[in-house]
Amino acid sequence: MVLLPITFIGVLAIVLWKLPFPAARSLLFDIFGPGWLERIHSMVMVVDSAFGLALSVVLSIRLARLLAADQDDDLLPQAWVGMAALVNFTLCVMVSGSPSIRALGRDSSVLLGLFIGLSTPELLRLLTPMFRIEPDYDSNPTFYFALGMIPPCAILSFAVVLGAEAAMTLPPLNMPWLAGLPDAISNRADGDWLLSIIAVLLSHVLWLVGIHGATVLGDHVQALFSATALVPWKRLIDVFGLLGGSGATLGLVAALLIVSREGPFRRLAVISIVPSFFNVSELLIFGLPIALNPVFWLPFLLAPLALTLLALTAVHTGFIALYDFTVPWTTPPFLSGYLVTHSWRGPAVQMLGMVVSTLIYLPFVRLAEARRVRGQTEAVDAVIGAIGTHGVAYLRSVPRNSQAGLVARSLLAELRQDIGTAAVTLVFQPKHAHLGGPVGVEALLRWQHKRHGPIRADVAVALAEEGGLIGRLGGWILEQACARKAEWNRHGLKHITMAINVSPLQLDDPQLPAVLADCLARHQLSPREIELEITESHAIAANMVVDRNLAKIVDMGVALAMDDFGMGYSSLLHMRRFVIHTIKIDGSLTRDVLTNPISRDIIRTIAALGRTRHVEVVAEFVETSEQRDTLGALGCDVFQGYLYSAPLAGPACAHYLLSERPARPECAVGQSPSA
């Protein structure tokens, strides 16, 4: 997958190099000059040459990272492991006696890249402890690791040279049985069936380990079809059996488009459409991947085999006839079928073959997609849980190129798209006086993700804060809450106070007081109907902009509430720094007030401070009457929680507020209802 960009470049070069249309080739000749074909061919060779080398490097680095994480040790610095793999791969090529870059061709370099990439970190893991040097705090870290890797890398390189030279003394691999197959079965009635099955299976088994099967077999494949007594079955396999390339992957592309409505599988299928119509399947083999993938090995063998047998059946029944007309292997399906059969029946057999191939791949694509979705859901849940626990600190610590970093960035991008749509809404939770009806509500954010369902509000806020989106999100929340309050006022709920959460980062925006004033004016709201509740996701910045904003908001007549008082960043210093009208006791204290005497003492102290400073004390997460009574006895004034109501949508909350006993109008913001 890491090498997918290299693969894509190679695929485009192959398509241009093997263009089956003379007019297109002539046009390219006119545009790029007489040497364009040689340049494209050189590009193909360079990409093929680099593939195995790059594979050995990235695979060794990946494995070194996994080994280091598994053993919680720094014995395998990844940069040096990658360099050692590069040297070892190059040494193997040099020992082979052909240092030319063409010797690195994909035919064997993939297998060599796999071997070097896997063996280098494993062998270095065994050698490095033997030469480990004691760390010195005066040493530069780069120098320390480089010095420690010199002996094991040198020993391993000499071992690779000796091993490569020993391998060169082995006798060449001969397959006389393969060359003799045509003579042995040319007179059999089922000879063409046997040869076709053998050729397809041999080629595709090699592909399954990442080796270009048709190229490796080379002359051996040609020998299979050299028997003059047999019809040209090699042409039959190329035209009818390999629709989309090795593995008959045009059906795989169709299956991916049918099953995957979004995500990486669909994106890969889309960029593979054009190469597949030129029978080039490397993007899927290395990008999906099919090579080394336990899910796709069976359909990768079955699809081309089934299509080849289907074409053989069509020939033997007389439905199609193969003419002695050679077409380039990159000729698109349907056109190639017509050219080799001179009939509409050729494309018809190819169309049927594509349907068969799609049906073969479909259940395996569904299985792979289900696994992908399950893994993605687990990854998203883990990231959401970590953000909920650690907030912005987690987002800042996640590497951008890690899976968690990618998930976080995707969530942020989707939040940016969803603001202003039905996916992001506000709900409202009533707040009650101890012995009276509702006195206010808190506007709460809700985000319904299209794939992952409801996302916690604190996660959405943390994403917005770290992603530079909090100003837009906060402005939207302010507008929606004020619009809802204006609507409620028309139904006789003017006495209800609307609490709106504000991030400490918004307080650093010089335009916040003006935006708030404009919103109040447009919706014809009194400032005393609104309360800004400062959340605890960040520490409140100590600068003149924040102090000036808070002073302007208070002078405007809007009340300020400090959320999660007693925990997090909140401090008694805030009460000295700016005017606070309400403090909300942290939910971790109110939840266990019945069982934890320390929590009761903290709440009693906070409530006493509130009475002294004429500050309203709100207890949230109130779920039982016993809990409410205890909190009231400790000095709390207002209660919010499921004892009264869950958060409600706007119309439902209005109905609830109207159905409950109205609050006493003389209870103003900042004054205890019991005062």
XYZ file of C-alpha atoms in Angstrom, residues 33-455:
423
model
C 8.431 13.401 -31.078
C 9.899 10.145 -32.418
C 11.497 9.105 -29.141
C 8.335 9.177 -26.989
C 7.876 5.395 -27.027
C 11.429 4.765 -25.843
C 11.035 7.324 -23.070
C 7.816 5.736 -21.856
C 9.432 2.290 -21.991
C 12.355 3.586 -19.940
C 9.862 4.971 -17.430
C 8.234 1.555 -17.123
C 11.618 -0.080 -16.547
C 12.675 2.494 -13.941
C 9.443 2.096 -11.977
C 9.752 -1.699 -12.148
C 13.355 -1.423 -11.018
C 12.547 0.816 -8.085
C 9.617 -1.271 -6.863
C 11.566 -4.112 -5.245
C 14.158 -1.738 -3.804
C 11.497 0.515 -2.297
C 9.595 -2.531 -1.050
C 12.603 -3.780 0.895
C 13.120 -0.371 2.539
C 9.516 0.387 3.552
C 8.875 -3.181 4.668
C 11.980 -3.229 6.870
C 11.070 0.119 8.453
C 7.512 -1.053 9.085
C 8.689 -4.292 10.663
C 11.292 -2.461 12.774
C 8.532 -0.210 14.103
C 6.371 -3.206 14.990
C 9.253 -5.015 16.678
C 10.192 -1.918 18.693
C 6.591 -1.429 19.816
C 6.218 -5.095 20.688
C 9.381 -5.163 22.802
C 9.241 -1.552 24.041
C 12.882 -1.111 23.110
C 14.932 1.258 20.955
C 17.344 -1.369 19.648
C 16.109 -0.936 16.069
C 16.223 2.709 14.961
C 14.011 2.728 11.892
C 16.137 4.999 9.696
C 19.189 2.759 10.013
C 17.170 -0.405 9.461
C 15.804 1.085 6.219
C 19.303 2.041 5.065
C 20.592 -1.444 5.886
C 17.794 -2.970 3.787
C 18.670 -0.672 0.877
C 22.327 -1.719 1.050
C 21.487 -5.412 1.362
C 19.123 -5.315 -1.620
C 21.716 -3.522 -3.737
C 24.414 -6.012 -2.705
C 22.239 -8.927 -3.815
C 21.766 -7.299 -7.210
C 25.474 -6.567 -7.594
C 26.485 -10.103 -6.666
C 24.128 -11.431 -9.341
C 26.605 -10.116 -11.898
C 24.307 -7.541 -13.450
C 24.514 -4.163 -11.733
C 22.390 -2.550 -14.440
C 19.152 -1.059 -13.174
C 17.304 -3.318 -15.612
C 18.435 -6.254 -13.526
C 16.155 -4.998 -10.765
C 13.096 -5.789 -12.873
C 9.824 -6.570 -11.160
C 10.060 -10.217 -12.256
C 12.329 -11.099 -9.346
C 12.800 -7.875 -7.407
C 9.455 -8.152 -5.603
C 10.387 -11.521 -4.148
C 13.867 -10.235 -3.299
C 12.370 -7.076 -1.771
C 10.067 -9.144 0.417
C 12.939 -11.366 1.560
C 15.317 -8.465 2.325
C 12.598 -6.339 3.932
C 11.552 -9.115 6.310
C 14.967 -10.550 7.128
C 16.951 -7.328 7.694
C 15.178 -6.106 10.876
C 14.897 -9.624 12.278
C 18.622 -10.272 11.849
C 19.574 -6.836 13.154
C 17.410 -7.483 16.201
C 19.617 -10.497 16.963
C 22.927 -8.742 16.230
C 22.374 -5.312 17.795
C 22.371 -6.381 21.494
C 25.815 -7.911 21.020
C 27.326 -4.493 20.251
C 25.161 -2.203 22.332
C 27.052 0.740 23.798
C 26.181 2.487 27.023
C 24.290 5.758 26.516
C 26.126 8.981 27.250
C 24.154 12.126 28.048
C 26.873 14.167 26.297
C 26.277 12.312 23.009
C 24.153 13.571 20.174
C 21.256 11.058 19.803
C 21.870 10.653 16.078
C 25.556 9.978 16.666
C 24.744 7.521 19.472
C 22.420 5.385 17.347
C 24.657 5.599 14.272
C 27.670 4.411 16.252
C 25.742 1.519 17.749
C 24.465 0.338 14.338
C 27.876 0.198 12.655
C 28.930 -3.334 13.759
C 25.601 -5.154 13.215
C 24.995 -3.479 9.825
C 28.510 -4.296 8.645
C 28.301 -7.938 9.767
C 24.874 -8.355 8.152
C 26.070 -6.850 4.846
C 29.007 -9.254 4.632
C 26.649 -12.129 5.458
C 24.309 -11.015 2.656
C 27.192 -10.961 0.163
C 28.264 -14.473 1.173
C 24.686 -15.721 1.023
C 24.084 -14.177 -2.414
C 27.315 -15.679 -3.772
C 26.327 -19.081 -2.387
C 22.930 -18.761 -4.061
C 24.645 -18.008 -7.382
C 26.403 -21.403 -7.253
C 23.092 -23.256 -7.141
C 22.034 -24.898 -10.411
C 19.394 -22.988 -12.392
C 15.796 -23.949 -11.932
C 14.789 -26.171 -14.815
C 11.249 -27.137 -15.613
C 11.622 -29.762 -18.350
C 8.254 -31.204 -17.373
C 6.676 -27.858 -18.248
C 8.291 -27.687 -21.671
C 7.289 -31.260 -22.358
C 3.663 -30.826 -21.423
C 2.425 -29.822 -24.898
C 3.874 -32.966 -26.484
C 2.498 -35.130 -23.698
C -1.067 -33.891 -23.940
C -1.391 -32.474 -27.458
C -3.167 -35.614 -28.620
C -5.532 -35.729 -25.659
C -9.105 -34.639 -26.218
C -8.909 -32.466 -23.147
C -5.416 -31.141 -23.870
C -6.488 -27.533 -24.364
C -8.444 -27.616 -21.105
C -5.459 -28.958 -19.170
C -3.004 -26.488 -20.683
C -5.283 -23.540 -19.992
C -5.861 -24.558 -16.373
C -2.130 -25.068 -15.781
C -1.177 -21.741 -17.354
C -3.786 -19.734 -15.463
C -3.011 -21.321 -12.095
C 0.783 -21.051 -12.425
C 0.630 -17.392 -13.395
C -1.817 -16.399 -10.675
C -0.193 -18.352 -7.849
C 2.953 -16.309 -8.474
C 0.907 -13.097 -8.477
C -0.490 -13.974 -5.061
C 2.969 -13.503 -3.530
C 3.501 -10.269 -5.468
C 5.498 -11.654 -8.413
C 4.522 -10.778 -11.984
C 3.363 -14.269 -12.931
C 3.132 -13.980 -16.723
C 6.544 -12.327 -16.987
C 8.278 -14.840 -14.727
C 6.883 -17.800 -16.623
C 7.994 -16.135 -19.835
C 9.112 -18.660 -22.385
C 7.698 -21.501 -20.300
C 4.187 -20.133 -20.817
C 4.836 -19.795 -24.506
C 6.031 -23.387 -24.560
C 2.733 -24.499 -23.144
C 0.970 -23.204 -26.221
C 3.548 -24.137 -28.833
C 1.873 -27.413 -29.824
C 0.624 -26.891 -33.352
C -2.157 -29.421 -32.857
C -3.931 -27.064 -30.470
C -5.908 -23.889 -31.131
C -4.122 -20.654 -29.932
C -5.341 -20.878 -26.347
C -2.885 -18.234 -25.142
C -4.860 -15.713 -27.171
C -8.071 -17.089 -25.714
C -6.808 -16.587 -22.140
C -5.598 -13.046 -22.811
C -8.814 -11.960 -24.545
C -11.477 -13.846 -22.584
C -9.873 -15.107 -19.368
C -8.072 -11.979 -18.149
C -10.726 -9.285 -18.427
C -9.156 -6.338 -16.641
C -5.786 -8.043 -16.355
C -4.501 -10.854 -14.182
C -7.240 -12.114 -11.895
C -10.008 -10.965 -14.275
C -10.130 -7.890 -12.055
C -12.602 -5.940 -14.169
C -15.207 -7.964 -12.269
C -13.461 -7.014 -9.017
C -13.718 -3.330 -9.923
C -17.446 -3.786 -10.556
C -17.884 -5.655 -7.255
C -16.043 -2.926 -5.342
C -18.250 -0.237 -6.886
C -21.389 -2.228 -6.051
C -20.480 -2.980 -2.421
C -18.406 0.036 -1.338
C -20.402 3.249 -1.420
C -17.581 5.199 0.210
C -14.142 4.721 1.675
C -10.782 3.508 0.345
C -12.127 0.499 -1.569
C -14.389 2.670 -3.666
C -11.671 5.267 -4.302
C -9.283 2.527 -5.405
C -11.954 1.053 -7.672
C -12.573 4.429 -9.297
C -8.906 5.062 -10.117
C -8.619 1.459 -11.358
C -11.412 1.729 -13.940
C -9.284 3.084 -16.791
C -6.249 0.788 -16.207
C -8.592 -2.214 -15.963
C -10.057 -1.442 -19.384
C -6.509 -1.734 -20.685
C -6.095 -5.026 -18.764
C -3.606 -3.616 -16.256
C -4.377 -4.843 -12.738
C -1.327 -3.848 -10.676
C -3.206 -1.093 -8.852
C -5.584 -3.647 -7.372
C -2.990 -6.352 -6.803
C -0.692 -4.048 -4.820
C -3.169 -1.402 -3.645
C -6.148 -3.405 -2.381
C -4.006 -5.497 -1.976
C -4.664 -8.888 -3.517
C -1.081 -10.050 -3.090
C -0.549 -11.656 0.321
C -4.215 -11.092 1.182
C -6.004 -14.104 2.744
C -9.423 -12.802 1.666
C -8.858 -12.459 -2.073
C -6.614 -15.372 -3.016
C -9.499 -17.719 -3.832
C -11.514 -15.417 -6.155
C -8.260 -14.232 -7.731
C -7.670 -17.825 -8.852
C -11.289 -18.748 -9.546
C -12.307 -15.752 -11.673
C -9.745 -16.086 -14.502
C -10.083 -19.871 -14.408
C -13.876 -19.679 -14.707
C -13.692 -17.147 -17.547
C -11.138 -19.228 -19.426
C -13.260 -22.363 -19.099
C -16.307 -20.368 -20.201
C -14.472 -19.252 -23.354
C -13.286 -22.810 -24.033
C -16.869 -23.996 -23.770
C -17.974 -21.299 -26.222
C -15.298 -22.416 -28.698
C -16.001 -26.136 -28.385
C -19.743 -25.629 -28.791
C -19.153 -23.550 -31.906
C -20.641 -20.385 -30.415
C -17.442 -18.455 -31.245
C -14.481 -19.107 -33.512
C -10.992 -17.725 -32.919
C -9.403 -16.160 -35.973
C -5.692 -15.835 -36.532
C -5.766 -12.175 -35.625
C -3.333 -10.966 -32.980
C -4.419 -8.048 -30.804
C -2.257 -6.277 -28.213
C -2.989 -7.534 -24.711
C -3.939 -3.986 -23.675
C -6.851 -3.897 -26.142
C -9.987 -3.077 -24.103
C -12.559 -5.828 -23.508
C -15.442 -6.105 -25.974
C -13.294 -4.542 -28.699
C -10.743 -7.338 -28.356
C -13.533 -9.927 -28.343
C -14.908 -8.593 -31.593
C -11.492 -8.419 -33.270
C -10.524 -12.051 -32.563
C -13.957 -13.524 -33.400
C -15.171 -11.124 -36.119
C -18.577 -11.362 -34.495
C -20.819 -9.851 -31.840
C -20.584 -13.179 -30.068
C -17.072 -12.459 -28.850
C -18.111 -9.354 -26.899
C -21.189 -11.274 -25.675
C -18.958 -13.981 -24.159
C -16.801 -11.273 -22.578
C -19.871 -9.586 -21.115
C -21.034 -12.879 -19.649
C -17.527 -13.418 -18.322
C -17.541 -10.032 -16.623
C -20.846 -10.896 -14.931
C -19.404 -14.216 -13.769
C -16.245 -12.539 -12.505
C -18.279 -9.929 -10.623
C -20.430 -12.612 -8.999
C -17.312 -14.536 -7.945
C -15.734 -11.471 -6.333
C -18.900 -10.084 -4.698
C -19.051 -12.236 -1.537
C -15.347 -11.743 -0.883
C -15.603 -7.992 -1.396
C -18.528 -7.932 1.053
C -16.402 -9.836 3.568
C -13.441 -7.476 3.102
C -15.693 -4.422 3.321
C -17.338 -5.731 6.492
C -13.901 -6.251 8.046
C -12.824 -2.789 6.944
C -15.939 -1.135 8.347
C -15.580 -3.070 11.606
C -11.935 -2.043 11.926
C -12.775 1.552 11.043
C -15.562 1.636 13.632
C -13.219 0.311 16.293
C -10.584 2.890 15.351
C -13.123 5.735 15.410
C -14.536 4.594 18.763
C -11.030 4.459 20.218
C -10.198 7.968 18.981
C -13.513 9.371 20.216
C -12.948 7.769 23.608
C -9.432 9.177 23.819
C -10.583 12.671 22.838
C -13.375 12.479 25.393
C -10.908 11.473 28.103
C -7.933 13.705 27.286
C -9.464 16.417 25.109
C -7.297 18.693 23.006
C -4.131 17.312 24.613
C -4.749 13.977 22.866
C -5.318 15.625 19.484
C -2.045 17.500 19.815
C -0.119 14.344 20.657
C -1.443 12.192 17.777
C 0.873 12.008 14.728
C -0.950 13.316 11.675
C 0.096 10.350 9.515
C -1.075 7.712 12.016
C -4.429 5.973 11.803
C -5.666 7.874 14.844
C -4.478 11.134 13.305
C -6.252 10.337 10.053
C -9.455 9.506 11.943
C -9.278 12.780 13.875
C -8.707 14.794 10.711
C -11.585 13.020 8.978
C -13.914 13.728 11.898
C -12.911 17.386 11.815
C -13.517 17.602 8.059
C -16.947 16.015 8.468
C -17.820 18.333 11.361
C -16.881 21.297 9.173
C -19.250 20.016 6.483
C -22.077 19.231 8.910
C -22.299 22.615 10.643
C -25.434 24.273 9.338
C -27.055 20.987 8.337
C -29.518 18.730 10.119
C -26.582 16.622 11.388
C -25.638 19.298 13.948
C -28.440 20.448 16.232
C -29.139 21.873 19.666
C -31.149 20.274 22.441
C -32.162 21.912 25.696
C -32.117 20.596 29.260
C -34.310 22.365 31.831
C -32.966 23.728 35.107
C -35.262 23.794 38.154
C -35.358 25.675 41.412
C -35.315 23.469 44.499
C -39.020 23.789 45.293
C -40.236 25.536 42.159
C -40.632 25.108 38.446
C -38.112 25.582 35.651
C -35.989 28.723 35.744
C -33.798 28.121 32.740
C -32.365 25.719 30.187
C -28.915 24.836 28.932
C -28.369 24.601 25.174
C -26.437 21.424 24.399
C -24.730 20.498 21.146
C -25.647 17.284 19.341
C -23.805 15.864 16.341
C -25.336 12.925 14.466
C -22.563 11.472 12.314
C -23.778 9.916 9.088
C -21.771 6.723 9.628
C -20.914 6.529 13.308
C -24.094 7.823 14.875
C -24.136 10.340 17.739
C -20.763 11.882 18.589
